[in-house]
Amino acid sequence: MNQRWSSLVELLGEKGHLTEQWKRPFLAVDRERFIPETIWRPKPDGRGYLPVRRDEDPVAWREPIHRDEFIVTQVDDGVPARPDGIGRSITSSSSMPGVMAAMLKAMDVTDGLRVLEIGTGTGYNTALLCERLGSEQVTTVEIDQEVSTHARAALASAGYTPALVCADGEKGWPGRAPYDRVLSTVGVRGAVPSAWIEQTRPGGVIVTPWATAYLAFALARLVVDSDGTASGRFADRAAFMDLRGRRPDRYIPQPDDQPGATESTSPLHPWHVTGDFQGGAFAVSVLLPDCEQDVAYRSDDRSAYELLTWDTAHTSWATVEVNPQAQDAGRYPVRQYGPRHLWDEIEAAYAWWTRRERPDYTRFGLTVTPGRQWIWLDHPADTVREFL
């Protein structure tokens, strides 16, 4: 085993991400053999992704494999969308080992459990499950044929033979249900798929990244009850690509092309509602799940930038400008356009979070029933936002 990888495994254990029962699988499974011959890295200007081919630059190709980094393994569903072979959007990746370890820890597995994995990807996480539980206990579903084919070959070459299905993971895989654990390596926006709950045994656990259009951040750990409901808290940080059937559109408003915005200033620094992932930003994402946001930097040192928010219905937008002058004054220029005043709504959501004594994201939870799904604070009876 590569010494750098062994050191990383030890570090993940020291940080509490990697439990003793998962340490052996992490040491036994070689991540490198699951990485495709071509990976992708961001362009220096941040606009798009460039290919890194193993046969052309083996050092650059291998460098991220033994670090706690995610590796982009596919762009634009396998066909780079920009000229000259440049990728526009990430559509498959090998996740950060630290995040994978946290998700596996949250599953709380014991010998003999049957696991359904949603999103095979490279097959590396599947191999970890097979190493820990045995290939016969693992079912994995991948929607992309090219990705699935690569994973199947990599798993076979490593000696693992799980049930690997090329299908839409949002529907689970009823053919081998019920499962004791469901692990999703793709993000869920809003409502958790009912199929996952229906295919999980009572007392079983579902672990999935959960997100809204505003923020992709939290890891939900849900325990399934005998009445077909599931409930649990957010356990850790985890940002993944969305289920393919729930991808957001690529619409971004162009404020400079739409005159007539109202102008004001705000004392609220945008970082508190976009960068404070564990607190204010998470609360805003729950209260305003139909809003999106993006940042455009105005300076190389990132001391000047503009926050842009808009609603998913494409009716309204707001911008907030951050620069040294605004920082000194403690007032940030705001423009708002459309029937909704989105920055006012964000300020109100942030004020709600402040009144509730600034709860950390781990105090929030999610409950799913056949006819209703909602986010709560501290207890399922304290509803914060319904999604169904």
mmCIF file of C-alpha atoms in Angstrom:
data_model
loop_
_atom_site.group_PDB
_atom_site.id
_atom_site.type_symbol
_atom_site.label_atom_id
_atom_site.label_comp_id
_atom_site.label_asym_id
_atom_site.label_seq_id
_atom_site.Cartn_x
_atom_site.Cartn_y
_atom_site.Cartn_z
ATOM 1 C CA MET A 1 0.000 0.000 0.000
ATOM 2 C CA ASN A 2 1.252 3.479 -0.927
ATOM 3 C CA GLN A 3 2.746 5.227 2.119
ATOM 4 C CA ARG A 4 0.897 8.470 1.337
ATOM 5 C CA TRP A 5 -2.382 6.572 1.314
ATOM 6 C CA SER A 6 -1.577 4.835 4.604
ATOM 7 C CA SER A 7 -0.832 8.230 6.143
ATOM 8 C CA LEU A 8 -4.139 9.587 4.836
ATOM 9 C CA VAL A 9 -6.033 6.656 6.342
ATOM 10 C CA GLU A 10 -4.365 7.292 9.696
ATOM 11 C CA LEU A 11 -5.247 10.997 9.465
ATOM 12 C CA LEU A 12 -8.902 10.228 8.716
ATOM 13 C CA GLY A 13 -8.957 8.026 11.798
ATOM 14 C CA GLU A 14 -7.434 10.753 13.964
ATOM 15 C CA LYS A 15 -10.083 13.213 12.748
ATOM 16 C CA GLY A 16 -12.851 10.803 13.734
ATOM 17 C CA HIS A 17 -14.100 10.219 10.189
ATOM 18 C CA LEU A 18 -12.807 6.663 9.885
ATOM 19 C CA THR A 19 -13.856 4.038 12.417
ATOM 20 C CA GLU A 20 -11.809 0.926 13.140
ATOM 21 C CA GLN A 21 -14.245 -1.300 11.231
ATOM 22 C CA TRP A 22 -13.665 0.707 8.051
ATOM 23 C CA LYS A 23 -9.916 1.155 8.447
ATOM 24 C CA ARG A 24 -9.095 -2.305 7.069
ATOM 25 C CA PRO A 25 -11.240 -1.855 3.910
ATOM 26 C CA PHE A 26 -9.667 1.556 3.259
ATOM 27 C CA LEU A 27 -6.202 0.019 3.509
ATOM 28 C CA ALA A 28 -7.173 -3.011 1.427
ATOM 29 C CA VAL A 29 -8.852 -1.300 -1.549
ATOM 30 C CA ASP A 30 -6.580 0.541 -3.985
ATOM 31 C CA ARG A 31 -8.324 3.751 -5.048
ATOM 32 C CA GLU A 32 -6.040 4.148 -8.058
ATOM 33 C CA ARG A 33 -7.338 1.113 -9.907
ATOM 34 C CA PHE A 34 -10.857 2.621 -9.940
ATOM 35 C CA ILE A 35 -9.902 5.993 -11.445
ATOM 36 C CA PRO A 36 -10.503 6.273 -15.229
ATOM 37 C CA GLU A 37 -7.613 6.929 -17.607
ATOM 38 C CA THR A 38 -8.853 10.505 -18.086
ATOM 39 C CA ILE A 39 -9.769 12.800 -15.203
ATOM 40 C CA TRP A 40 -10.617 16.518 -15.244
ATOM 41 C CA ARG A 41 -9.238 19.552 -13.438
ATOM 42 C CA PRO A 42 -10.607 23.125 -13.289
ATOM 43 C CA LYS A 43 -9.223 25.625 -15.758
ATOM 44 C CA PRO A 44 -7.031 28.287 -14.124
ATOM 45 C CA ASP A 45 -9.741 30.899 -14.721
ATOM 46 C CA GLY A 46 -12.372 28.637 -13.114
ATOM 47 C CA ARG A 47 -14.454 28.439 -16.301
ATOM 48 C CA GLY A 48 -14.683 24.837 -17.333
ATOM 49 C CA TYR A 49 -12.585 21.675 -16.940
ATOM 50 C CA LEU A 50 -9.508 20.422 -18.765
ATOM 51 C CA PRO A 51 -8.680 16.734 -19.321
ATOM 52 C CA VAL A 52 -5.721 15.101 -17.581
ATOM 53 C CA ARG A 53 -4.789 11.847 -19.311
ATOM 54 C CA ARG A 54 -2.793 9.160 -17.587
ATOM 55 C CA ASP A 55 -0.756 8.284 -20.662
ATOM 56 C CA GLU A 56 0.160 11.940 -21.291
ATOM 57 C CA ASP A 57 0.848 13.159 -17.731
ATOM 58 C CA PRO A 58 0.915 10.265 -15.255
ATOM 59 C CA VAL A 59 2.249 12.434 -12.418
ATOM 60 C CA ALA A 60 -0.586 14.985 -12.652
ATOM 61 C CA TRP A 61 -3.104 12.160 -13.113
ATOM 62 C CA ARG A 62 -1.915 10.295 -10.019
ATOM 63 C CA GLU A 63 -1.326 13.295 -7.745
ATOM 64 C CA PRO A 64 -4.893 13.757 -6.355
ATOM 65 C CA ILE A 65 -5.530 10.034 -5.860
ATOM 66 C CA HIS A 66 -3.647 9.767 -2.582
ATOM 67 C CA ARG A 67 -5.035 12.970 -1.096
ATOM 68 C CA ASP A 68 -8.334 13.754 0.596
ATOM 69 C CA GLU A 69 -9.715 15.285 -2.590
ATOM 70 C CA PHE A 70 -12.558 14.540 -4.947
ATOM 71 C CA ILE A 71 -11.553 13.710 -8.502
ATOM 72 C CA VAL A 72 -13.691 14.715 -11.467
ATOM 73 C CA THR A 73 -14.074 11.597 -13.617
ATOM 74 C CA GLN A 74 -16.748 12.712 -16.098
ATOM 75 C CA VAL A 75 -18.003 16.018 -17.483
ATOM 76 C CA ASP A 76 -21.184 16.795 -19.406
ATOM 77 C CA ASP A 77 -22.434 13.189 -19.292
ATOM 78 C CA GLY A 78 -19.373 12.022 -21.202
ATOM 79 C CA VAL A 79 -19.403 14.552 -24.061
ATOM 80 C CA PRO A 80 -17.502 17.786 -23.223
ATOM 81 C CA ALA A 81 -19.863 20.624 -24.028
ATOM 82 C CA ARG A 82 -17.400 23.453 -24.662
ATOM 83 C CA PRO A 83 -15.119 23.942 -27.685
ATOM 84 C CA ASP A 84 -11.700 22.248 -27.794
ATOM 85 C CA GLY A 85 -12.798 19.422 -25.544
ATOM 86 C CA ILE A 86 -13.345 21.596 -22.460
ATOM 87 C CA GLY A 87 -15.947 20.388 -19.975
ATOM 88 C CA ARG A 88 -18.677 22.637 -18.627
ATOM 89 C CA SER A 89 -20.274 20.670 -15.756
ATOM 90 C CA ILE A 90 -19.181 17.841 -13.464
ATOM 91 C CA THR A 91 -21.392 14.773 -13.935
ATOM 92 C CA SER A 92 -19.422 12.061 -12.120
ATOM 93 C CA SER A 93 -16.552 11.972 -9.638
ATOM 94 C CA SER A 94 -14.610 9.978 -7.098
ATOM 95 C CA SER A 95 -15.625 11.519 -3.774
ATOM 96 C CA MET A 96 -13.272 12.803 -1.097
ATOM 97 C CA PRO A 97 -12.155 9.825 1.032
ATOM 98 C CA GLY A 98 -12.950 11.791 4.181
ATOM 99 C CA VAL A 99 -16.548 12.342 3.092
ATOM 100 C CA MET A 100 -16.869 8.688 2.081
ATOM 101 C CA ALA A 101 -15.576 7.620 5.486
ATOM 102 C CA ALA A 102 -18.102 9.874 7.238
ATOM 103 C CA MET A 103 -20.963 8.420 5.190
ATOM 104 C CA LEU A 104 -19.881 4.839 5.849
ATOM 105 C CA LYS A 105 -19.578 5.632 9.542
ATOM 106 C CA ALA A 106 -23.122 7.049 9.560
ATOM 107 C CA MET A 107 -24.437 3.776 8.080
ATOM 108 C CA ASP A 108 -23.390 1.891 11.250
ATOM 109 C CA VAL A 109 -23.061 -1.509 9.581
ATOM 110 C CA THR A 110 -22.642 -4.926 11.142
ATOM 111 C CA ASP A 111 -21.838 -8.274 9.545
ATOM 112 C CA GLY A 112 -24.557 -9.753 7.364
ATOM 113 C CA LEU A 113 -26.352 -6.538 6.437
ATOM 114 C CA ARG A 114 -27.647 -6.016 2.893
ATOM 115 C CA VAL A 115 -26.798 -2.658 1.347
ATOM 116 C CA LEU A 116 -28.222 -0.751 -1.616
ATOM 117 C CA GLU A 117 -25.861 1.879 -3.006
ATOM 118 C CA ILE A 118 -27.319 4.624 -5.191
ATOM 119 C CA GLY A 119 -24.663 5.929 -7.580
ATOM 120 C CA THR A 120 -21.903 3.437 -8.346
ATOM 121 C CA GLY A 121 -19.594 6.047 -9.853
ATOM 122 C CA THR A 122 -16.064 4.709 -10.247
ATOM 123 C CA GLY A 123 -16.918 1.655 -8.138
ATOM 124 C CA TYR A 124 -14.440 2.571 -5.406
ATOM 125 C CA ASN A 125 -17.019 3.069 -2.663
ATOM 126 C CA THR A 126 -18.759 -0.111 -3.862
ATOM 127 C CA ALA A 127 -15.479 -1.968 -3.403
ATOM 128 C CA LEU A 128 -15.207 -0.698 0.174
ATOM 129 C CA LEU A 129 -18.708 -2.024 0.883
ATOM 130 C CA CYS A 130 -17.823 -5.385 -0.694
ATOM 131 C CA GLU A 131 -14.585 -5.597 1.280
ATOM 132 C CA ARG A 132 -16.428 -4.957 4.537
ATOM 133 C CA LEU A 133 -19.654 -6.922 3.998
ATOM 134 C CA GLY A 134 -18.967 -9.326 1.121
ATOM 135 C CA SER A 135 -19.917 -8.830 -2.527
ATOM 136 C CA GLU A 136 -23.088 -10.898 -2.151
ATOM 137 C CA GLN A 137 -24.478 -8.337 0.326
ATOM 138 C CA VAL A 138 -24.069 -5.325 -1.969
ATOM 139 C CA THR A 139 -26.379 -4.010 -4.703
ATOM 140 C CA THR A 140 -25.316 -0.860 -6.531
ATOM 141 C CA VAL A 141 -27.210 1.211 -9.113
ATOM 142 C CA GLU A 142 -25.682 3.582 -11.673
ATOM 143 C CA ILE A 143 -27.733 5.537 -14.215
ATOM 144 C CA ASP A 144 -24.927 6.284 -16.704
ATOM 145 C CA GLN A 145 -24.012 3.388 -19.019
ATOM 146 C CA GLU A 146 -20.434 4.545 -19.624
ATOM 147 C CA VAL A 147 -19.779 5.037 -15.910
ATOM 148 C CA SER A 148 -21.429 1.716 -15.071
ATOM 149 C CA THR A 149 -19.311 -0.143 -17.626
ATOM 150 C CA HIS A 150 -16.099 1.298 -16.208
ATOM 151 C CA ALA A 151 -17.109 0.459 -12.635
ATOM 152 C CA ARG A 152 -18.038 -3.103 -13.543
ATOM 153 C CA ALA A 153 -14.624 -3.715 -15.137
ATOM 154 C CA ALA A 154 -12.738 -2.090 -12.252
ATOM 155 C CA LEU A 155 -14.647 -4.082 -9.636
ATOM 156 C CA ALA A 156 -14.128 -7.344 -11.489
ATOM 157 C CA SER A 157 -10.389 -6.705 -11.851
ATOM 158 C CA ALA A 158 -10.196 -6.132 -8.100
ATOM 159 C CA GLY A 159 -12.087 -9.359 -7.383
ATOM 160 C CA TYR A 160 -15.446 -7.878 -6.326
ATOM 161 C CA THR A 161 -18.754 -9.128 -7.720
ATOM 162 C CA PRO A 162 -21.663 -7.053 -6.344
ATOM 163 C CA ALA A 163 -25.034 -6.905 -8.087
ATOM 164 C CA LEU A 164 -24.390 -3.921 -10.372
ATOM 165 C CA VAL A 165 -27.411 -2.493 -12.178
ATOM 166 C CA CYS A 166 -27.540 0.261 -14.796
ATOM 167 C CA ALA A 167 -30.815 2.007 -13.961
ATOM 168 C CA ASP A 168 -32.318 5.124 -12.386
ATOM 169 C CA GLY A 169 -31.255 5.033 -8.742
ATOM 170 C CA GLU A 170 -34.108 7.303 -7.700
ATOM 171 C CA LYS A 171 -36.315 4.208 -8.057
ATOM 172 C CA GLY A 172 -33.969 2.053 -5.976
ATOM 173 C CA TRP A 173 -33.767 -1.587 -7.046
ATOM 174 C CA PRO A 174 -36.750 -3.630 -5.853
ATOM 175 C CA GLY A 175 -35.372 -6.851 -7.297
ATOM 176 C CA ARG A 176 -33.137 -7.456 -4.260
ATOM 177 C CA ALA A 177 -35.151 -5.616 -1.598
ATOM 178 C CA PRO A 178 -35.561 -5.324 1.306
ATOM 179 C CA TYR A 179 -32.274 -3.763 2.353
ATOM 180 C CA ASP A 180 -30.829 -3.063 5.783
ATOM 181 C CA ARG A 181 -29.009 0.049 4.578
ATOM 182 C CA VAL A 182 -29.430 2.450 1.674
ATOM 183 C CA LEU A 183 -26.455 4.665 0.887
ATOM 184 C CA SER A 184 -26.786 7.394 -1.717
ATOM 185 C CA THR A 185 -23.671 8.941 -3.232
ATOM 186 C CA VAL A 186 -25.768 11.441 -5.165
ATOM 187 C CA GLY A 187 -27.530 14.433 -3.681
ATOM 188 C CA VAL A 188 -31.261 14.683 -3.042
ATOM 189 C CA ARG A 189 -32.925 18.064 -3.462
ATOM 190 C CA GLY A 190 -35.893 18.340 -1.133
ATOM 191 C CA ALA A 191 -38.008 15.197 -1.046
ATOM 192 C CA VAL A 192 -36.311 11.848 -0.369
ATOM 193 C CA PRO A 193 -37.438 9.215 -2.933
ATOM 194 C CA SER A 194 -40.228 7.094 -1.483
ATOM 195 C CA ALA A 195 -38.797 3.976 -3.185
ATOM 196 C CA TRP A 196 -35.777 4.049 -0.910
ATOM 197 C CA ILE A 197 -37.973 3.926 2.182
ATOM 198 C CA GLU A 198 -40.267 1.262 0.751
ATOM 199 C CA GLN A 199 -37.252 -0.940 -0.016
ATOM 200 C CA THR A 200 -35.675 -0.605 3.451
ATOM 201 C CA ARG A 201 -36.458 -2.945 6.331
ATOM 202 C CA PRO A 202 -38.034 -1.489 9.491
ATOM 203 C CA GLY A 203 -35.127 -0.365 11.642
ATOM 204 C CA GLY A 204 -32.972 0.066 8.563
ATOM 205 C CA VAL A 205 -30.984 3.208 7.841
ATOM 206 C CA ILE A 206 -30.886 5.540 4.844
ATOM 207 C CA VAL A 207 -27.845 7.805 4.478
ATOM 208 C CA THR A 208 -28.022 10.462 1.783
ATOM 209 C CA PRO A 209 -26.671 13.932 1.002
ATOM 210 C CA TRP A 210 -29.541 16.413 1.196
ATOM 211 C CA ALA A 211 -29.734 19.793 -0.480
ATOM 212 C CA THR A 212 -31.896 22.626 -1.694
ATOM 213 C CA ALA A 213 -31.368 24.790 -4.763
ATOM 214 C CA TYR A 214 -29.738 27.337 -2.438
ATOM 215 C CA LEU A 215 -27.207 25.090 -0.718
ATOM 216 C CA ALA A 216 -25.868 21.539 -1.123
ATOM 217 C CA PHE A 217 -24.414 20.622 2.192
ATOM 218 C CA ALA A 218 -25.835 18.210 4.748
ATOM 219 C CA LEU A 219 -25.816 14.448 5.245
ATOM 220 C CA ALA A 220 -29.165 13.059 6.372
ATOM 221 C CA ARG A 221 -29.307 9.850 8.410
ATOM 222 C CA LEU A 222 -32.861 8.469 8.500
ATOM 223 C CA VAL A 223 -34.136 5.448 10.410
ATOM 224 C CA VAL A 224 -37.075 3.648 8.804
ATOM 225 C CA ASP A 225 -40.037 2.718 11.023
ATOM 226 C CA SER A 226 -42.465 -0.189 10.641
ATOM 227 C CA ASP A 227 -45.217 2.210 9.515
ATOM 228 C CA GLY A 228 -43.260 3.220 6.401
ATOM 229 C CA THR A 229 -41.991 6.525 7.760
ATOM 230 C CA ALA A 230 -38.367 7.605 8.163
ATOM 231 C CA SER A 231 -36.833 10.251 10.376
ATOM 232 C CA GLY A 232 -33.467 11.477 11.587
ATOM 233 C CA ARG A 233 -31.051 14.344 11.994
ATOM 234 C CA PHE A 234 -28.431 15.816 9.722
ATOM 235 C CA ALA A 235 -25.217 14.152 10.737
ATOM 236 C CA ASP A 236 -22.351 15.670 8.779
ATOM 237 C CA ARG A 237 -21.300 17.834 5.872
ATOM 238 C CA ALA A 238 -21.620 16.309 2.413
ATOM 239 C CA ALA A 239 -22.071 17.975 -0.973
ATOM 240 C CA PHE A 240 -22.688 15.748 -3.997
ATOM 241 C CA MET A 241 -24.041 16.047 -7.512
ATOM 242 C CA ASP A 242 -27.802 15.808 -7.773
ATOM 243 C CA LEU A 243 -29.846 12.819 -8.812
ATOM 244 C CA ARG A 244 -29.896 13.067 -12.591
ATOM 245 C CA GLY A 245 -33.664 13.487 -12.725
ATOM 246 C CA ARG A 246 -33.485 16.447 -10.349
ATOM 247 C CA ARG A 247 -30.691 18.496 -11.792
ATOM 248 C CA PRO A 248 -31.323 22.235 -11.733
ATOM 249 C CA ASP A 249 -31.509 24.114 -14.998
ATOM 250 C CA ARG A 250 -28.589 26.254 -16.039
ATOM 251 C CA TYR A 251 -30.488 29.524 -15.947
ATOM 252 C CA ILE A 252 -28.635 32.453 -14.369
ATOM 253 C CA PRO A 253 -30.203 35.916 -14.579
ATOM 254 C CA GLN A 254 -28.322 38.823 -16.145
ATOM 255 C CA PRO A 255 -29.001 41.800 -13.851
ATOM 256 C CA ASP A 256 -27.222 44.297 -16.096
ATOM 257 C CA ASP A 257 -29.714 43.474 -18.875
ATOM 258 C CA GLN A 258 -32.775 44.159 -16.701
ATOM 259 C CA PRO A 259 -33.147 47.796 -15.641
ATOM 260 C CA GLY A 260 -35.619 48.941 -13.047
ATOM 261 C CA ALA A 261 -34.256 47.227 -9.947
ATOM 262 C CA THR A 262 -34.885 48.832 -6.591
ATOM 263 C CA GLU A 263 -31.741 49.918 -4.735
ATOM 264 C CA SER A 264 -30.939 49.965 -1.032
ATOM 265 C CA THR A 265 -28.227 48.959 1.432
ATOM 266 C CA SER A 266 -28.051 46.214 4.029
ATOM 267 C CA PRO A 267 -25.974 45.719 7.195
ATOM 268 C CA LEU A 268 -26.004 41.944 6.674
ATOM 269 C CA HIS A 269 -22.759 40.647 5.190
ATOM 270 C CA PRO A 270 -23.493 38.027 2.494
ATOM 271 C CA TRP A 271 -21.039 35.560 4.044
ATOM 272 C CA HIS A 272 -23.425 34.955 6.936
ATOM 273 C CA VAL A 273 -26.089 33.632 4.570
ATOM 274 C CA THR A 274 -23.864 31.882 2.019
ATOM 275 C CA GLY A 275 -20.584 30.910 3.704
ATOM 276 C CA ASP A 276 -21.705 29.986 7.218
ATOM 277 C CA PHE A 277 -22.609 26.477 6.112
ATOM 278 C CA GLN A 278 -23.069 25.124 9.617
ATOM 279 C CA GLY A 279 -25.402 27.879 10.773
ATOM 280 C CA GLY A 280 -27.012 30.828 9.042
ATOM 281 C CA ALA A 281 -26.556 29.655 5.460
ATOM 282 C CA PHE A 282 -28.063 26.256 6.231
ATOM 283 C CA ALA A 283 -31.077 27.845 7.929
ATOM 284 C CA VAL A 284 -31.643 30.158 4.960
ATOM 285 C CA SER A 285 -31.444 27.191 2.587
ATOM 286 C CA VAL A 286 -34.202 25.451 4.537
ATOM 287 C CA LEU A 287 -36.483 28.468 4.722
ATOM 288 C CA LEU A 288 -35.913 29.532 1.084
ATOM 289 C CA PRO A 289 -35.388 26.242 -0.785
ATOM 290 C CA ASP A 290 -36.616 27.705 -4.083
ATOM 291 C CA CYS A 291 -33.795 30.229 -4.326
ATOM 292 C CA GLU A 292 -30.381 29.818 -5.931
ATOM 293 C CA GLN A 293 -27.202 31.814 -5.508
ATOM 294 C CA ASP A 294 -23.859 32.433 -7.151
ATOM 295 C CA VAL A 295 -20.841 34.651 -6.530
ATOM 296 C CA ALA A 296 -18.840 36.682 -9.059
ATOM 297 C CA TYR A 297 -15.452 37.927 -7.820
ATOM 298 C CA ARG A 298 -14.331 41.421 -8.771
ATOM 299 C CA SER A 299 -10.720 41.169 -7.566
ATOM 300 C CA ASP A 300 -7.941 38.583 -7.572
ATOM 301 C CA ASP A 301 -7.765 38.593 -3.769
ATOM 302 C CA ARG A 302 -11.543 38.066 -3.563
ATOM 303 C CA SER A 303 -11.988 41.122 -1.370
ATOM 304 C CA ALA A 304 -14.582 42.454 -3.825
ATOM 305 C CA TYR A 305 -17.434 40.331 -5.128
ATOM 306 C CA GLU A 306 -21.124 40.321 -5.952
ATOM 307 C CA LEU A 307 -23.629 37.840 -4.563
ATOM 308 C CA LEU A 308 -26.442 37.041 -6.983
ATOM 309 C CA THR A 309 -29.597 35.246 -5.850
ATOM 310 C CA TRP A 310 -32.640 34.301 -7.903
ATOM 311 C CA ASP A 311 -35.757 32.176 -7.597
ATOM 312 C CA THR A 312 -36.177 28.893 -9.442
ATOM 313 C CA ALA A 313 -39.319 30.253 -11.129
ATOM 314 C CA HIS A 314 -37.102 32.907 -12.800
ATOM 315 C CA THR A 315 -39.293 35.804 -11.695
ATOM 316 C CA SER A 316 -36.998 37.685 -9.333
ATOM 317 C CA TRP A 317 -33.348 38.315 -8.476
ATOM 318 C CA ALA A 318 -31.233 40.289 -6.028
ATOM 319 C CA THR A 319 -27.580 41.307 -5.898
ATOM 320 C CA VAL A 320 -25.429 42.358 -2.960
ATOM 321 C CA GLU A 321 -22.072 44.049 -3.527
ATOM 322 C CA VAL A 322 -19.112 43.455 -1.206
ATOM 323 C CA ASN A 323 -16.045 45.689 -1.500
ATOM 324 C CA PRO A 324 -13.598 47.402 0.889
ATOM 325 C CA GLN A 325 -15.666 50.592 0.983
ATOM 326 C CA ALA A 326 -18.831 48.723 1.907
ATOM 327 C CA GLN A 327 -16.890 46.749 4.499
ATOM 328 C CA ASP A 328 -15.652 49.940 6.127
ATOM 329 C CA ALA A 329 -19.143 51.449 6.161
ATOM 330 C CA GLY A 330 -20.839 48.241 7.310
ATOM 331 C CA ARG A 331 -23.492 48.712 4.624
ATOM 332 C CA TYR A 332 -23.672 46.656 1.437
ATOM 333 C CA PRO A 333 -25.343 47.903 -1.773
ATOM 334 C CA VAL A 334 -28.408 45.849 -2.693
ATOM 335 C CA ARG A 335 -30.436 45.675 -5.912
ATOM 336 C CA GLN A 336 -33.702 43.732 -6.115
ATOM 337 C CA TYR A 337 -35.846 42.980 -9.143
ATOM 338 C CA GLY A 338 -39.171 41.252 -9.669
ATOM 339 C CA PRO A 339 -42.288 40.548 -7.589
ATOM 340 C CA ARG A 340 -40.253 38.989 -4.773
ATOM 341 C CA HIS A 341 -37.720 40.982 -2.810
ATOM 342 C CA LEU A 342 -35.333 38.078 -2.345
ATOM 343 C CA TRP A 343 -32.745 39.835 -0.212
ATOM 344 C CA ASP A 344 -35.509 40.956 2.163
ATOM 345 C CA GLU A 345 -36.617 37.314 2.385
ATOM 346 C CA ILE A 346 -33.057 36.199 3.075
ATOM 347 C CA GLU A 347 -32.682 38.813 5.805
ATOM 348 C CA ALA A 348 -35.949 37.603 7.363
ATOM 349 C CA ALA A 349 -34.748 33.983 7.263
ATOM 350 C CA TYR A 350 -31.471 34.985 8.891
ATOM 351 C CA ALA A 351 -33.378 36.914 11.576
ATOM 352 C CA TRP A 352 -35.483 33.789 12.278
ATOM 353 C CA TRP A 353 -32.292 31.777 12.759
ATOM 354 C CA THR A 354 -30.920 34.434 15.115
ATOM 355 C CA ARG A 355 -34.128 34.457 17.190
ATOM 356 C CA ARG A 356 -33.882 30.676 17.520
ATOM 357 C CA GLU A 357 -30.461 31.110 19.176
ATOM 358 C CA ARG A 358 -28.416 30.370 16.051
ATOM 359 C CA PRO A 359 -28.811 26.576 15.928
ATOM 360 C CA ASP A 360 -26.128 24.463 14.278
ATOM 361 C CA TYR A 361 -27.259 22.374 11.297
ATOM 362 C CA THR A 362 -27.004 19.185 13.379
ATOM 363 C CA ARG A 363 -29.994 20.374 15.435
ATOM 364 C CA PHE A 364 -32.160 20.153 12.315
ATOM 365 C CA GLY A 365 -33.742 16.926 11.113
ATOM 366 C CA LEU A 366 -35.898 15.464 8.365
ATOM 367 C CA THR A 367 -39.035 13.322 8.626
ATOM 368 C CA VAL A 368 -40.593 11.498 5.679
ATOM 369 C CA THR A 369 -44.105 10.017 5.602
ATOM 370 C CA PRO A 370 -46.099 8.746 2.595
ATOM 371 C CA GLY A 371 -47.873 12.083 2.237
ATOM 372 C CA ARG A 372 -45.567 14.587 3.860
ATOM 373 C CA GLN A 373 -41.875 15.500 4.270
ATOM 374 C CA TRP A 374 -40.603 18.267 6.494
ATOM 375 C CA ILE A 375 -37.524 19.781 8.117
ATOM 376 C CA TRP A 376 -37.649 20.299 11.867
ATOM 377 C CA LEU A 377 -35.568 21.836 14.635
ATOM 378 C CA ASP A 378 -34.690 19.715 17.679
ATOM 379 C CA HIS A 379 -37.884 17.624 17.451
ATOM 380 C CA PRO A 380 -40.162 16.495 14.588
ATOM 381 C CA ALA A 381 -43.030 18.427 16.164
ATOM 382 C CA ASP A 382 -41.194 21.735 15.607
ATOM 383 C CA THR A 383 -41.712 22.062 11.851
ATOM 384 C CA VAL A 384 -39.487 24.553 10.038
ATOM 385 C CA ARG A 385 -40.404 23.866 6.408
ATOM 386 C CA GLU A 386 -42.546 21.323 4.559
ATOM 387 C CA PHE A 387 -41.454 19.860 1.224
ATOM 388 C CA LEU A 388 -44.529 17.755 0.463
#
